[in-house]
Amino acid sequence: MFNLMKSVRYSLVRSKVYIITLLSVIGMAFLLVHGNISDPADLKKITGEAYFSGFMGDMYIMSIIAMLILSSVICGADAGDKTLNYELMDGHSRNSIFVSRILCNLWWSGGMVTLLMCFPFVLFSCVNGVGKSAVLRDMVLRYVLSLFPTFRLIMFFGMLAIVLRGAARGGALSYACLMVTIILEVFLSFQELGDGINYLFGFQNGAFLFKYNNARSMVVEGEQMMVTDYSLYPNLVGMTCLVSLLLGALYLCISYIVFIRSDRD
Amino acid sequence: MSEIVMEIQKLTKQYGRQKAIDDVTFSVKKGSIVGLIGPNGAGKTTIMKCLGGLVIPTSGSINIFGETGEKGLNHARKRMSFIIETPYIKGEMSARENLEKQRLQKGIPNKERVDEVLELVHLTDAGKKAAKKFSLGMRQRLGIANALLGKPELMVLDEPINGLDPEGIVEIRELLRRLNQEENVTIVISSHILSELSLLCSDYIFINHGQIKDLLTAERLMSESGEYYHIHTDNDEVAASILVKRFAMEKMVVLEDGSIRIYEGLERIREISKALYEGGVIPMELARNEVNLEDYYMRKVQLSDEEKADKESENTDSKKGQDKKAKVKKR
């Protein structure tokens, strides 16, 4: 299994897809931040905390695109070019091939999301400071919680690529699903669905974790800063974990059944 | 007695109602080169895919190097290599990178092995060129390099010389022969270029409609196939009916151009010629030839096609009869 993971890593780091995806999302993140400030001088005012509360939710949605591309490539490309066939013919069991793909998907897609989300935060914190109103424990909790919907989404994109046996096919369907859910989410937001809407879609759940309520500017100890209400409530934490793990496990099971049972022609 | 490295027993693969292979049984001796011969869709690739674990057989058993079952076969496959349909190539990588990836995948610790096989298939000069820009021959050679990387004891090759130029074909043939003779590598190979197989194989398996039609060694092919008469007349249809009615010819094939080949009763050729003449048929060509692998294959395939057509027409007739009976009963 480790040989397979080494082999996947070898081809992934040599693939242009990884670099292009990473650079594109970094570019989009730059545009996002740049587009939200009227005066370039304000860039100096964006502390780590301000970035976290102001941009992290949007950044999460952007990194989903990167997650989608990578998951499709890791789980689907090797089916398209018969790499999986030759792994089987090399004497690797279907179980070890499946597990290696899932672990690689989690490591590389999850890794890229982490990199994309944490890098600007670290950068702004280093340049402009973390910010005085920041509660580190809260930020860590929000970030750790976001790993659950990330897991759910990675499993979903991976499942589509495995079932459709191709990176392009899997990626296209994943993108279509993502767009449909975004439209649905807009429509459903007008309905009285209560809390349920937050867990219905993985991207929405992830982005919601970075939402701060009632952001307002206040002067504390002679310094103007952004203050927000604490918005992580126990139900949100519990349901995020539960729904994400359940759906992630369901997608994993479907992928496994399809992968193990089908002939590879 | 030679050691058996692979044994297939009553292997069947069914897709819906269609049987891709049906009750296939054969064994492969260590050090032999076995040619799997059959038309497109005969079931050759399905057998190879079952060996490679790509296709899960509906029934039957496979024993390779004395190992059976999923775990055992996975273990045995580590001592084998395959080229099935398309060779294993990542288009965006160079030849060396492709082999390096394959080396990691197989868990081969020796890094120099990559250079060794590159040299063996003459791809050392390919440099950093992406494999997708390779010619068909180069791709095929890279596929063979991949297959040789793990020093396999048994190779299963599906059309490995497909698309190669004559020089490339000779090169691969010599390489396979050398591996077989010097390193005692057992090879199971399929190809449509039968003249090539006849230069390489020690055993042949003829397959059609998913069933094995014949198994024979190269020596037996030589002795059994022997000779035939090629007959071309001014009325081949009448000539064929004379041969069947008067001489009860069974080992006879009518070719696409209408000419006839007879494989039995060759000593009665004067009698046959006279009978044709008496039947109002003038022989235009009457030549004695030796059978080669291609002729033998054509005969086997054509006979099995005819058998199948006969069976199908019998089935249709009996079905029609049953339908008729049913209608009568209804009335």
Coordinates of C-alpha atoms in Angstrom, one line a residue:
Chain A
M1 CA 0.0 0.0 0.0
F2 CA 2.8 2.4 0.8
N3 CA 4.4 1.6 -2.5
L4 CA 1.2 2.7 -4.2
M5 CA 1.1 5.9 -2.2
K6 CA 4.7 6.7 -3.1
S7 CA 3.8 6.0 -6.7
V8 CA 0.7 8.3 -6.6
R9 CA 2.8 11.0 -5.0
Y10 CA 5.5 10.6 -7.7
S11 CA 3.1 11.3 -10.5
L12 CA 1.1 14.0 -8.6
V13 CA 4.1 16.2 -7.9
R14 CA 5.1 15.9 -11.6
S15 CA 1.6 16.7 -12.8
K16 CA 0.9 20.2 -13.9
V17 CA -2.6 20.0 -12.4
Y18 CA -1.4 20.3 -8.8
I19 CA 0.7 23.4 -9.5
I20 CA -1.9 25.1 -11.7
T21 CA -4.7 24.4 -9.2
L22 CA -2.6 25.8 -6.3
L23 CA -1.6 28.9 -8.2
S24 CA -5.1 29.6 -9.5
V25 CA -6.6 29.4 -6.1
I26 CA -3.9 31.6 -4.6
G27 CA -4.6 34.1 -7.4
M28 CA -8.3 34.0 -6.7
A29 CA -7.6 34.5 -2.9
F30 CA -5.5 37.5 -3.8
L31 CA -8.3 38.9 -5.9
L32 CA -10.8 38.2 -3.2
V33 CA -8.9 40.2 -0.6
H34 CA -7.9 42.9 -3.0
G35 CA -11.5 43.3 -4.2
N36 CA -12.8 43.8 -0.7
I37 CA -10.6 46.7 0.3
S38 CA -11.2 50.1 -1.2
D39 CA -7.8 51.6 -0.3
P40 CA -4.6 49.6 -0.9
A41 CA -3.3 51.2 2.3
D42 CA -6.0 49.2 4.2
L43 CA -4.0 46.1 3.4
K44 CA -1.8 47.1 6.3
K45 CA -4.8 47.0 8.6
I46 CA -5.7 43.4 7.9
T47 CA -4.5 41.5 10.8
G48 CA -4.6 37.7 11.0
E49 CA -7.8 37.9 13.0
A50 CA -9.4 40.3 10.6
Y51 CA -8.5 38.0 7.7
F52 CA -9.9 35.0 9.6
S53 CA -13.3 36.7 10.4
G54 CA -13.6 38.5 7.1
F55 CA -12.3 36.2 4.4
M56 CA -12.0 32.7 5.7
G57 CA -15.5 31.6 4.8
D58 CA -15.1 32.8 1.2
M59 CA -11.7 31.3 1.1
Y60 CA -13.1 27.9 2.2
I61 CA -15.6 27.9 -0.7
M62 CA -12.7 28.7 -3.1
S63 CA -10.6 26.0 -1.8
I64 CA -13.4 23.6 -2.5
I65 CA -12.7 24.1 -6.2
A66 CA -9.1 23.0 -5.6
M67 CA -10.4 20.1 -3.5
L68 CA -12.7 19.1 -6.4
I69 CA -9.9 19.1 -9.0
L70 CA -7.5 17.2 -6.9
S71 CA -9.9 14.6 -5.7
S72 CA -11.0 13.9 -9.2
V73 CA -7.4 13.6 -10.4
I74 CA -6.3 11.3 -7.5
C75 CA -9.3 9.0 -7.6
G76 CA -10.3 9.2 -11.3
A77 CA -7.2 9.8 -13.5
D78 CA -5.6 6.5 -12.7
A79 CA -8.7 4.7 -13.8
G80 CA -8.8 6.5 -17.1
D81 CA -5.2 5.8 -18.1
K82 CA -5.3 2.2 -16.8
T83 CA -2.8 2.8 -14.0
L84 CA -5.2 1.0 -11.6
N85 CA -5.3 -2.0 -14.0
Y86 CA -1.6 -2.3 -13.9
E87 CA -1.5 -1.9 -10.1
L88 CA -3.9 -4.9 -9.9
M89 CA -1.7 -6.8 -12.3
D90 CA 1.3 -6.1 -10.1
G91 CA -0.3 -8.1 -7.4
H92 CA -1.7 -5.3 -5.3
S93 CA -5.1 -6.2 -3.8
R94 CA -8.2 -4.2 -4.6
N95 CA -8.4 -3.3 -0.9
S96 CA -4.9 -1.8 -0.7
I97 CA -5.4 0.1 -4.0
F98 CA -8.6 1.6 -2.7
V99 CA -7.2 2.5 0.7
S100 CA -4.1 4.0 -0.9
R101 CA -6.2 6.2 -3.1
I102 CA -8.5 7.4 -0.3
L103 CA -5.5 8.2 2.0
C104 CA -3.7 10.0 -0.8
N105 CA -6.9 11.9 -1.6
L106 CA -7.3 12.9 2.1
W107 CA -3.6 13.8 2.4
W108 CA -3.2 15.8 -0.8
S109 CA -6.7 17.4 -1.1
G110 CA -6.9 18.1 2.6
G111 CA -3.3 19.3 2.6
M112 CA -4.1 21.8 -0.2
V113 CA -7.2 23.1 1.6
T114 CA -5.1 23.6 4.7
L115 CA -2.3 25.3 2.8
L116 CA -4.7 27.6 1.0
M117 CA -6.6 28.6 4.1
C118 CA -3.7 28.9 6.6
F119 CA -1.1 30.5 4.4
P120 CA -2.8 33.9 4.1
F121 CA -3.7 33.8 7.8
V122 CA -0.1 33.1 8.7
L123 CA 1.1 35.8 6.2
F124 CA -1.2 38.5 7.5
S125 CA -0.4 37.6 11.1
C126 CA 3.3 37.8 10.5
V127 CA 3.1 41.1 8.6
N128 CA 0.3 42.9 10.5
G129 CA 0.0 41.0 13.7
V130 CA -2.6 38.5 14.9
G131 CA -5.0 41.2 16.1
K132 CA -6.0 42.2 19.6
S133 CA -9.5 40.9 19.6
A134 CA -8.5 37.4 18.4
V135 CA -9.4 34.4 20.5
L136 CA -7.0 31.8 19.4
R137 CA -9.0 28.9 20.9
D138 CA -12.0 30.0 18.9
M139 CA -10.1 30.2 15.7
V140 CA -8.5 26.8 16.2
L141 CA -11.9 25.3 17.0
R142 CA -13.5 26.7 13.9
Y143 CA -10.6 25.5 11.8
V144 CA -10.6 22.0 13.3
L145 CA -14.4 21.8 12.8
S146 CA -14.0 22.8 9.2
L147 CA -12.0 19.6 8.6
F148 CA -15.3 17.6 9.0
P149 CA -17.1 19.1 6.1
T150 CA -13.8 19.0 4.2
F151 CA -13.7 15.2 4.8
R152 CA -17.3 14.9 3.6
L153 CA -16.6 16.9 0.4
I154 CA -13.4 15.0 -0.4
M155 CA -15.2 11.7 0.0
F156 CA -18.0 13.0 -2.2
F157 CA -15.8 14.2 -5.0
G158 CA -13.6 11.1 -4.8
M159 CA -16.8 8.9 -5.0
L160 CA -17.9 10.5 -8.2
A161 CA -14.5 10.1 -9.8
I162 CA -14.3 6.4 -8.7
V163 CA -17.9 5.6 -9.9
L164 CA -17.4 7.4 -13.2
R165 CA -13.8 6.1 -13.6
G166 CA -12.3 9.3 -14.9
A167 CA -10.9 12.6 -13.7
A168 CA -12.7 14.7 -16.3
R169 CA -16.0 12.9 -16.0
G170 CA -15.9 12.9 -12.2
G171 CA -14.7 16.5 -12.0
A172 CA -17.4 17.7 -14.4
L173 CA -20.2 16.0 -12.4
S174 CA -18.7 17.2 -9.1
Y175 CA -18.7 20.8 -10.4
A176 CA -22.3 20.4 -11.7
C177 CA -23.4 19.1 -8.3
L178 CA -21.6 22.0 -6.6
M179 CA -23.3 24.5 -8.8
V180 CA -26.7 23.0 -8.3
T181 CA -26.3 22.9 -4.5
I182 CA -25.2 26.5 -4.5
I183 CA -28.3 27.5 -6.5
L184 CA -30.5 25.3 -4.2
E185 CA -28.9 26.8 -1.2
V186 CA -29.8 30.3 -2.4
F187 CA -33.5 29.3 -2.9
L188 CA -33.7 27.4 0.3
S189 CA -32.2 30.3 2.3
F190 CA -35.6 32.0 1.8
Q191 CA -37.5 29.1 3.3
E192 CA -38.0 28.6 7.0
L193 CA -35.8 25.6 7.4
G194 CA -34.2 26.6 10.7
D195 CA -30.8 25.1 11.5
G196 CA -31.0 22.2 9.1
I197 CA -29.9 24.3 6.1
N198 CA -26.5 24.7 7.7
Y199 CA -25.7 21.0 7.4
L200 CA -27.6 20.2 4.2
F201 CA -24.6 21.0 1.9
G202 CA -21.0 20.4 2.8
F203 CA -19.7 23.7 1.3
Q204 CA -22.4 25.7 3.2
N205 CA -21.6 23.8 6.4
G206 CA -17.9 24.6 6.1
A207 CA -18.4 28.2 5.2
F208 CA -20.9 28.7 8.0
L209 CA -18.2 27.7 10.5
F210 CA -16.2 30.8 9.7
K211 CA -19.2 33.1 10.0
Y212 CA -19.1 35.8 12.7
N213 CA -22.2 37.5 13.8
N214 CA -22.8 41.2 14.4
A215 CA -19.4 42.4 13.3
R216 CA -19.0 46.0 14.5
S217 CA -16.2 48.5 14.8
M218 CA -15.3 49.5 18.3
V219 CA -12.6 51.6 20.0
V220 CA -10.9 49.5 22.7
E221 CA -8.1 51.0 24.7
G222 CA -7.9 53.9 22.2
E223 CA -7.6 51.6 19.2
Q224 CA -10.3 50.9 16.7
M225 CA -11.0 47.2 16.1
M226 CA -13.6 44.8 14.8
V227 CA -15.6 43.0 17.4
T228 CA -18.0 40.2 16.7
D229 CA -20.3 38.0 18.8
Y230 CA -19.4 34.4 19.6
S231 CA -21.4 32.3 17.1
L232 CA -20.3 28.7 17.7
Y233 CA -23.1 27.0 19.6
P234 CA -23.0 23.4 20.8
N235 CA -25.6 22.2 18.3
L236 CA -23.6 23.5 15.4
V237 CA -20.5 21.8 16.6
G238 CA -22.2 18.4 17.2
M239 CA -24.3 18.4 14.1
T240 CA -21.3 19.4 11.9
C241 CA -19.3 16.5 13.2
L242 CA -22.2 14.0 13.0
V243 CA -23.6 14.9 9.6
S244 CA -20.1 15.2 8.0
L245 CA -18.9 11.9 9.4
L246 CA -22.1 10.0 8.5
L247 CA -22.2 11.4 4.9
G248 CA -18.5 11.0 4.5
A249 CA -18.8 7.3 5.6
L250 CA -21.7 6.8 3.2
Y251 CA -19.8 8.2 0.2
L252 CA -16.8 6.0 1.3
C253 CA -18.9 2.9 1.4
I254 CA -20.4 3.5 -2.0
S255 CA -17.0 4.1 -3.5
Y256 CA -15.7 0.9 -1.9
I257 CA -18.5 -1.2 -3.1
V258 CA -18.2 0.1 -6.7
F259 CA -14.4 -0.2 -6.6
I260 CA -14.2 -3.7 -5.2
R261 CA -17.0 -5.4 -7.1
S262 CA -16.6 -4.1 -10.6
D263 CA -14.5 -5.6 -13.4
R264 CA -11.8 -3.3 -14.7
D265 CA -12.0 -3.4 -18.4
Chain B
M1 CA 8.3 -33.8 -16.7
S2 CA 8.2 -30.0 -17.0
E3 CA 6.9 -28.0 -14.1
I4 CA 3.5 -26.4 -14.6
V5 CA 3.5 -22.7 -13.8
M6 CA -0.1 -21.9 -14.6
E7 CA -3.2 -24.0 -14.7
I8 CA -6.7 -22.8 -15.6
Q9 CA -9.6 -25.0 -14.9
K10 CA -13.1 -24.6 -16.3
L11 CA -12.8 -20.8 -16.4
T12 CA -16.0 -19.1 -17.4
K13 CA -16.8 -15.4 -17.5
Q14 CA -20.4 -14.3 -18.3
Y15 CA -21.6 -10.8 -19.0
G16 CA -25.3 -10.9 -18.7
R17 CA -26.3 -13.8 -20.9
Q18 CA -23.2 -13.6 -23.1
K19 CA -20.4 -15.9 -22.2
A20 CA -17.1 -14.2 -23.0
I21 CA -15.2 -17.4 -22.1
D22 CA -16.8 -20.7 -21.6
D23 CA -15.3 -23.7 -19.7
V24 CA -11.7 -22.8 -20.6
T25 CA -9.1 -25.3 -19.3
F26 CA -5.4 -25.3 -20.1
S27 CA -2.0 -25.3 -18.5
V28 CA 1.3 -23.7 -19.2
K29 CA 4.7 -25.3 -18.7
K30 CA 7.6 -23.5 -17.3
G31 CA 9.9 -22.1 -20.0
S32 CA 7.3 -22.4 -22.7
I33 CA 6.0 -19.7 -25.0
V34 CA 2.3 -20.1 -25.5
G35 CA 0.5 -18.4 -28.3
L36 CA -3.2 -17.6 -27.7
I37 CA -4.8 -17.5 -31.1
G38 CA -8.3 -16.5 -32.1
P39 CA -10.3 -13.8 -33.9
N40 CA -11.3 -10.6 -32.3
G41 CA -13.9 -11.2 -29.6
A42 CA -12.8 -14.8 -29.2
G43 CA -12.0 -14.4 -25.5
K44 CA -8.2 -14.1 -25.5
T45 CA -8.1 -10.8 -23.7
T46 CA -10.8 -11.9 -21.2
I47 CA -8.6 -14.9 -20.3
M48 CA -5.7 -12.5 -19.8
K49 CA -7.7 -10.1 -17.8
C50 CA -8.8 -13.0 -15.5
L51 CA -5.2 -13.9 -15.0
G52 CA -4.3 -10.3 -14.2
G53 CA -7.2 -9.9 -11.7
L54 CA -8.9 -7.2 -13.7
V55 CA -12.0 -9.4 -14.4
I56 CA -13.6 -11.6 -11.8
P57 CA -14.4 -15.0 -13.3
T58 CA -18.0 -16.2 -13.0
S59 CA -16.7 -19.7 -12.3
G60 CA -13.6 -21.9 -12.6
S61 CA -10.2 -21.7 -11.0
I62 CA -6.8 -20.3 -11.7
N63 CA -3.6 -21.6 -10.2
I64 CA -0.4 -19.7 -10.8
F65 CA 2.9 -20.9 -9.3
G66 CA 0.9 -23.2 -7.1
E67 CA -1.1 -20.4 -5.6
T68 CA -4.9 -20.0 -5.8
G69 CA -7.5 -17.7 -4.3
E70 CA -7.4 -14.0 -4.3
K71 CA -4.6 -13.6 -1.9
G72 CA -2.5 -16.3 -3.4
L73 CA -3.0 -15.0 -6.9
N74 CA -2.0 -11.5 -5.8
H75 CA 1.2 -13.0 -4.4
A76 CA 1.8 -14.9 -7.7
R77 CA 1.2 -11.8 -9.8
K78 CA 4.2 -10.2 -8.1
R79 CA 6.3 -12.7 -10.0
M80 CA 4.5 -11.9 -13.3
S81 CA 4.1 -9.0 -15.7
F82 CA 1.4 -8.1 -18.1
I83 CA 0.7 -6.0 -21.1
I84 CA -3.0 -6.0 -21.7
E85 CA -4.6 -3.9 -24.4
T86 CA -2.6 -0.7 -24.0
P87 CA 0.9 -0.6 -22.4
Y88 CA 1.2 1.2 -19.0
I89 CA 2.2 4.7 -19.9
K90 CA 1.7 8.1 -18.3
G91 CA 1.7 10.5 -21.3
E92 CA 3.0 13.6 -19.5
M93 CA 6.0 11.8 -18.1
S94 CA 9.3 10.8 -19.8
A95 CA 10.3 7.2 -20.4
R96 CA 12.6 7.3 -17.3
E97 CA 9.9 8.9 -15.1
N98 CA 7.4 6.3 -16.2
L99 CA 9.7 3.5 -15.3
E100 CA 10.6 5.2 -12.0
K101 CA 6.9 5.4 -11.1
Q102 CA 6.5 1.8 -12.0
R103 CA 9.6 0.9 -9.9
L104 CA 8.0 2.6 -6.8
Q105 CA 4.7 0.9 -7.5
K106 CA 6.4 -2.5 -7.6
G107 CA 8.5 -1.8 -4.6
I108 CA 11.8 -2.5 -6.4
P109 CA 14.7 -1.1 -4.3
N110 CA 17.3 -1.2 -7.0
K111 CA 17.2 2.2 -8.8
E112 CA 19.7 1.1 -11.5
R113 CA 17.1 -1.4 -12.8
V114 CA 15.4 1.6 -14.6
D115 CA 18.6 2.2 -16.6
E116 CA 19.0 -1.5 -17.4
V117 CA 15.6 -1.9 -18.9
L118 CA 15.8 1.4 -20.7
E119 CA 18.9 0.1 -22.4
L120 CA 17.4 -3.2 -23.1
V121 CA 14.6 -1.7 -25.1
H122 CA 16.8 1.0 -26.6
L123 CA 15.0 4.0 -25.1
T124 CA 18.0 5.5 -23.3
D125 CA 18.1 8.3 -25.8
A126 CA 14.4 9.3 -25.3
G127 CA 15.6 11.8 -22.7
K128 CA 13.0 14.1 -21.3
K129 CA 10.6 13.8 -24.2
A130 CA 7.0 13.2 -22.9
A131 CA 5.7 9.7 -23.6
K132 CA 2.6 11.1 -25.3
K133 CA 4.9 12.4 -28.0
F134 CA 6.4 8.9 -28.6
S135 CA 5.8 6.9 -31.8
L136 CA 3.6 3.8 -31.4
G137 CA 6.7 1.6 -31.6
M138 CA 8.4 3.6 -28.8
R139 CA 5.3 3.4 -26.6
Q140 CA 5.2 -0.3 -27.2
R141 CA 8.8 -0.7 -26.3
L142 CA 8.3 1.4 -23.1
G143 CA 5.4 -0.9 -22.2
I144 CA 7.7 -3.9 -22.6
A145 CA 10.3 -2.1 -20.5
N146 CA 7.7 -1.7 -17.8
A147 CA 6.8 -5.3 -18.0
L148 CA 10.5 -6.3 -17.7
L149 CA 11.2 -4.0 -14.7
G150 CA 10.4 -6.6 -12.0
K151 CA 12.3 -9.4 -13.7
P152 CA 9.2 -11.5 -14.2
E153 CA 9.1 -15.3 -14.3
L154 CA 5.9 -15.3 -16.3
M155 CA 4.9 -12.7 -18.9
V156 CA 1.3 -12.3 -20.2
L157 CA 1.4 -10.2 -23.3
D158 CA -1.7 -9.1 -25.3
E159 CA -0.7 -8.0 -28.8
P160 CA 2.8 -6.7 -27.8
I161 CA 4.0 -6.2 -31.3
N162 CA 0.9 -4.3 -32.4
G163 CA 1.9 -1.2 -34.4
L164 CA 5.6 -1.9 -34.5
D165 CA 7.5 -1.5 -37.8
P166 CA 9.2 -4.7 -39.2
E167 CA 12.4 -3.8 -37.5
G168 CA 10.7 -3.3 -34.1
I169 CA 8.9 -6.6 -34.5
V170 CA 12.2 -8.5 -35.0
E171 CA 13.7 -6.6 -32.1
I172 CA 10.9 -7.6 -29.7
R173 CA 10.8 -11.1 -31.0
E174 CA 14.5 -11.5 -30.3
L175 CA 14.1 -9.9 -26.9
L176 CA 11.3 -12.3 -25.9
R177 CA 13.2 -15.2 -27.3
R178 CA 16.3 -14.2 -25.4
L179 CA 14.4 -13.8 -22.1
N180 CA 12.8 -17.2 -22.7
Q181 CA 16.1 -19.0 -23.5
E182 CA 18.5 -17.3 -21.2
E183 CA 16.3 -16.5 -18.2
N184 CA 13.8 -19.2 -18.7
V185 CA 10.9 -16.7 -18.6
T186 CA 7.6 -18.3 -19.5
I187 CA 5.5 -16.3 -21.9
V188 CA 1.8 -16.3 -22.8
I189 CA 1.3 -14.1 -25.9
S190 CA -1.5 -13.2 -28.2
S191 CA -1.1 -11.6 -31.6
H192 CA -2.8 -11.2 -34.9
I193 CA 0.5 -11.6 -36.7
L194 CA 0.5 -15.3 -36.9
S195 CA 3.7 -15.6 -38.9
E196 CA 5.5 -14.0 -35.9
L197 CA 3.9 -16.3 -33.4
S198 CA 4.9 -19.3 -35.5
L199 CA 8.6 -18.1 -35.2
L200 CA 8.3 -17.7 -31.4
C201 CA 5.8 -20.1 -29.8
S202 CA 6.4 -23.6 -28.5
D203 CA 2.7 -24.2 -27.8
Y204 CA -0.6 -22.9 -29.3
I205 CA -4.0 -22.5 -27.9
F206 CA -6.8 -21.9 -30.5
I207 CA -9.8 -20.1 -29.1
N208 CA -13.0 -19.1 -30.7
H209 CA -16.4 -18.0 -29.4
G210 CA -14.9 -18.2 -25.8
Q211 CA -14.1 -21.9 -26.1
I212 CA -10.8 -23.6 -26.7
K213 CA -10.9 -25.3 -30.0
D214 CA -7.4 -26.8 -30.0
L215 CA -4.3 -27.1 -28.0
L216 CA -1.1 -28.2 -29.6
T217 CA 2.6 -28.0 -29.5
A218 CA 4.7 -26.5 -32.4
E219 CA 5.9 -30.0 -33.2
R220 CA 2.4 -31.4 -33.3
L221 CA 1.3 -28.5 -35.5
M222 CA 4.0 -29.4 -38.0
S223 CA 3.2 -33.1 -38.0
E224 CA -0.6 -32.8 -37.8
S225 CA -1.3 -30.0 -40.2
G226 CA 0.9 -31.4 -42.9
E227 CA -0.4 -30.7 -46.4
Y228 CA -3.5 -29.8 -48.3
Y229 CA -4.8 -29.5 -51.8
H230 CA -5.9 -26.2 -53.0
I231 CA -8.6 -26.7 -55.6
H232 CA -10.0 -23.9 -57.8
T233 CA -12.5 -24.8 -60.6
D234 CA -14.8 -23.1 -63.0
N235 CA -17.7 -24.0 -60.7
D236 CA -16.5 -24.2 -57.1
E237 CA -20.0 -24.7 -55.7
V238 CA -20.6 -27.8 -57.7
A239 CA -17.1 -29.0 -57.0
A240 CA -17.7 -28.6 -53.2
S241 CA -21.0 -30.6 -53.4
I242 CA -19.2 -33.4 -55.4
L243 CA -16.5 -33.6 -52.7
V244 CA -19.0 -33.8 -49.9
K245 CA -21.4 -36.3 -51.7
R246 CA -18.9 -38.6 -53.4
F247 CA -16.0 -38.5 -51.0
A248 CA -17.7 -37.6 -47.7
M249 CA -15.1 -34.9 -47.2
E250 CA -15.2 -33.5 -43.7
K251 CA -11.8 -31.8 -43.4
M252 CA -12.6 -29.3 -46.1
V253 CA -12.8 -25.5 -46.2
V254 CA -14.4 -23.3 -48.8
L255 CA -12.4 -20.0 -48.9
E256 CA -13.9 -16.6 -49.4
D257 CA -13.1 -16.5 -53.1
G258 CA -14.9 -19.8 -53.5
S259 CA -11.8 -22.0 -53.9
I260 CA -11.6 -25.2 -51.8
R261 CA -9.0 -26.6 -49.5
I262 CA -9.0 -30.3 -48.7
Y263 CA -7.0 -31.7 -45.9
E264 CA -7.9 -35.4 -46.2
G265 CA -7.8 -38.0 -48.9
L266 CA -4.8 -36.3 -50.5
E267 CA -3.7 -39.7 -51.9
R268 CA -7.0 -39.9 -53.8
I269 CA -6.4 -36.7 -55.7
R270 CA -6.4 -38.5 -59.1
E271 CA -9.8 -40.0 -58.2
I272 CA -11.1 -36.6 -57.0
S273 CA -9.9 -34.9 -60.1
K274 CA -11.6 -37.5 -62.3
A275 CA -14.8 -37.2 -60.3
L276 CA -14.8 -33.4 -60.7
Y277 CA -14.3 -33.7 -64.5
E278 CA -17.1 -36.3 -64.7
G279 CA -19.3 -34.0 -62.7
G280 CA -18.8 -31.3 -65.4
V281 CA -16.4 -29.2 -63.4
I282 CA -13.1 -28.2 -64.9
P283 CA -10.2 -27.9 -62.3
M284 CA -8.4 -24.6 -63.0
E285 CA -5.9 -25.0 -60.2
L286 CA -4.9 -28.1 -58.2
A287 CA -1.9 -27.4 -56.0
R288 CA -0.4 -29.3 -53.1
N289 CA 0.7 -27.0 -50.3
E290 CA 2.0 -27.2 -46.8
V291 CA -0.1 -25.9 -43.9
N292 CA 1.4 -23.1 -41.9
L293 CA 0.0 -21.6 -38.7
E294 CA -2.1 -19.2 -40.6
D295 CA -3.8 -22.0 -42.6
Y296 CA -4.3 -24.1 -39.5
Y297 CA -5.8 -21.1 -37.8
M298 CA -8.1 -20.4 -40.7
R299 CA -9.3 -24.0 -40.8
K300 CA -9.9 -24.1 -37.1
V301 CA -11.8 -20.8 -36.9
Q302 CA -13.8 -21.5 -40.0
L303 CA -14.7 -25.0 -38.8
S304 CA -15.8 -23.7 -35.4
D305 CA -17.8 -20.9 -37.1
E306 CA -19.6 -23.4 -39.3
E307 CA -20.2 -25.6 -36.2
K308 CA -21.7 -22.6 -34.4
A309 CA -23.8 -21.7 -37.4
D310 CA -25.1 -25.3 -37.6
K311 CA -25.9 -25.4 -34.0
E312 CA -27.8 -22.0 -34.2
S313 CA -29.8 -23.1 -37.2
E314 CA -30.6 -26.4 -35.4
N315 CA -31.8 -24.4 -32.4
T316 CA -33.8 -22.1 -34.6
D317 CA -35.4 -25.0 -36.4
S318 CA -36.3 -26.8 -33.2
K319 CA -37.6 -23.5 -31.7
K320 CA -39.7 -23.0 -34.9
G321 CA -41.0 -26.6 -34.5
Q322 CA -41.9 -25.9 -30.9
D323 CA -43.7 -22.7 -31.8
K324 CA -45.6 -24.6 -34.5
K325 CA -46.6 -27.3 -32.0
A326 CA -47.7 -24.7 -29.6
K327 CA -49.8 -23.0 -32.2
V328 CA -51.4 -26.3 -33.2
K329 CA -52.1 -27.0 -29.5
K330 CA -53.7 -23.6 -29.1
R331 CA -56.0 -24.2 -32.0

